[in-house]
Structures are given as structure tokens and as C-alpha cells.
Coordinates of C-alpha atoms in Angstrom, one line a residue:
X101 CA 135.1 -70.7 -24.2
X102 CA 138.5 -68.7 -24.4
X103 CA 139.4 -65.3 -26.7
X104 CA 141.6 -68.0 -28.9
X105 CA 138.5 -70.4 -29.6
X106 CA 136.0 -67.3 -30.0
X107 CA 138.4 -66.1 -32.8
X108 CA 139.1 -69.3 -34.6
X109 CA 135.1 -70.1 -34.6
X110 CA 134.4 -66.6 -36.3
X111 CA 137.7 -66.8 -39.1
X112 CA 136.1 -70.4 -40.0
X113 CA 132.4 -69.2 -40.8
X114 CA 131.7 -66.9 -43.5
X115 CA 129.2 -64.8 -44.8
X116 CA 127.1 -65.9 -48.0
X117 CA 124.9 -63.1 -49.6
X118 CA 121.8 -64.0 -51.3
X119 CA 121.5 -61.4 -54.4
X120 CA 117.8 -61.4 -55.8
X121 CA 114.4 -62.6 -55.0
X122 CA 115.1 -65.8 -52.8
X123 CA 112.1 -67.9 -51.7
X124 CA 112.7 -69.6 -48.2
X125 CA 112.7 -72.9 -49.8
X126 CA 115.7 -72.0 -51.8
X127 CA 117.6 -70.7 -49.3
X128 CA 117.0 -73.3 -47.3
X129 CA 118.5 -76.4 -50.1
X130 CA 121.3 -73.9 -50.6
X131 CA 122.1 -74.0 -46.5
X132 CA 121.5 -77.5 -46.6
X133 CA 124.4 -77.8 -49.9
X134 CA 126.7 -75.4 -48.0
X135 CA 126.6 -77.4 -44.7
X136 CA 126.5 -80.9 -46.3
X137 CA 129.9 -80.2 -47.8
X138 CA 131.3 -78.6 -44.6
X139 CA 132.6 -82.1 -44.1
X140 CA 133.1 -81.5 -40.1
X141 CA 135.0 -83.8 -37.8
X142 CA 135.4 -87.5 -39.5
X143 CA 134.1 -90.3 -37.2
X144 CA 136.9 -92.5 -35.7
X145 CA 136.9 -95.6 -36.7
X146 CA 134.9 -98.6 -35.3
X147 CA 136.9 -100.6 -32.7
X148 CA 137.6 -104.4 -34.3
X149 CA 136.1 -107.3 -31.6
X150 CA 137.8 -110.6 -31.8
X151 CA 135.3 -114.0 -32.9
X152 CA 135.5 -115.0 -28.7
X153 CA 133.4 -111.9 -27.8
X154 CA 131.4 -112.4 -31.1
X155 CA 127.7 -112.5 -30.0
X156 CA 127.4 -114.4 -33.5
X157 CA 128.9 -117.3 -31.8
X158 CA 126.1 -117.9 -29.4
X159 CA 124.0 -119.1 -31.8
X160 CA 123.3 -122.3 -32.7
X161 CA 124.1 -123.6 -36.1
X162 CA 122.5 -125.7 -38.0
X163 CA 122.9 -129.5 -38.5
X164 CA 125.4 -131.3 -40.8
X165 CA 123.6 -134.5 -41.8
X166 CA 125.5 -137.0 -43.4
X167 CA 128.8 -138.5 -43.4
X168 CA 131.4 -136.2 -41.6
X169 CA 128.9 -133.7 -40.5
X170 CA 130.6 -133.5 -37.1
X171 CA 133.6 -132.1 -38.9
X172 CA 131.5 -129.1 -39.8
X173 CA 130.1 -128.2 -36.1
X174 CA 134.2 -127.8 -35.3
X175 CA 134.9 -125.4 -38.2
X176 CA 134.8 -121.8 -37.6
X177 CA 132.6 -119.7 -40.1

């Protein structure tokens, strides 16, 4: 940890004074408020697979009875 990222850490968190009688429970949900909209880092985003490395296709289907039921084991979902 550098000088710069010591600095930038302390300008970002600030103090929060609790005036009057606080139980711990209270300041605990208001800590829990505070950090909850924080927000933080957002997660990336997830990467998309392509259906070939689906492990949905693996699995078997089930069985088309009837007339042109083969047509249906040949047509993606």
C-alpha cells in the first residue's frame, strides 16, 4: 500500500456521530443501512457459453411418439 492509496481510502470513509442514547442493536441496523448503500465495485458481467459447450445438451430428451416424432429429436430447444 502506497501514500496515494492510503490517502484516497481515508477521503472516501467518513465519520458518522451517533447523538443520544444508542443501543448496540441500533447502531448496528444503522451500519448495516450505511454499508448496504455503499454500492461498492459492481460485479462484471457473466461470460455468455455457446449451446455446443451447454452441459444441457447432454441430456437426454424425452420421446416424441407419434407421427413425425423424429423431427422433434433434430430440433434444437
Amino acid at each position: 500500500m502506497t501514500a496515494d492509496d492510503t490517502s484516497a481510502q481515508e477521503t472516501s470513509a467518513q465519520a458518522v456521530e451517533i447523538v443520544g442514547d444508542a443501543t448496540p442493536e441500533q447502531v448496528a441496523a444503522l451500519v448495516a443501512v450505511l454499508s448496504g448503500l455503499g454500492g461498492g465495485e459492481e460485479e462484471p458481467a457473466p461470460a455468455s457459453t455457446s449451446r455446443w459447450a451447454s452441459r444441457e445438451r447432454l441430456v437426454r430428451r424425452d420421446v416424441h411418439a407419434g407421427p413425425g416424432g423424429w423431427r422433434a429429436s433434430a430440433f434444437p430447444r
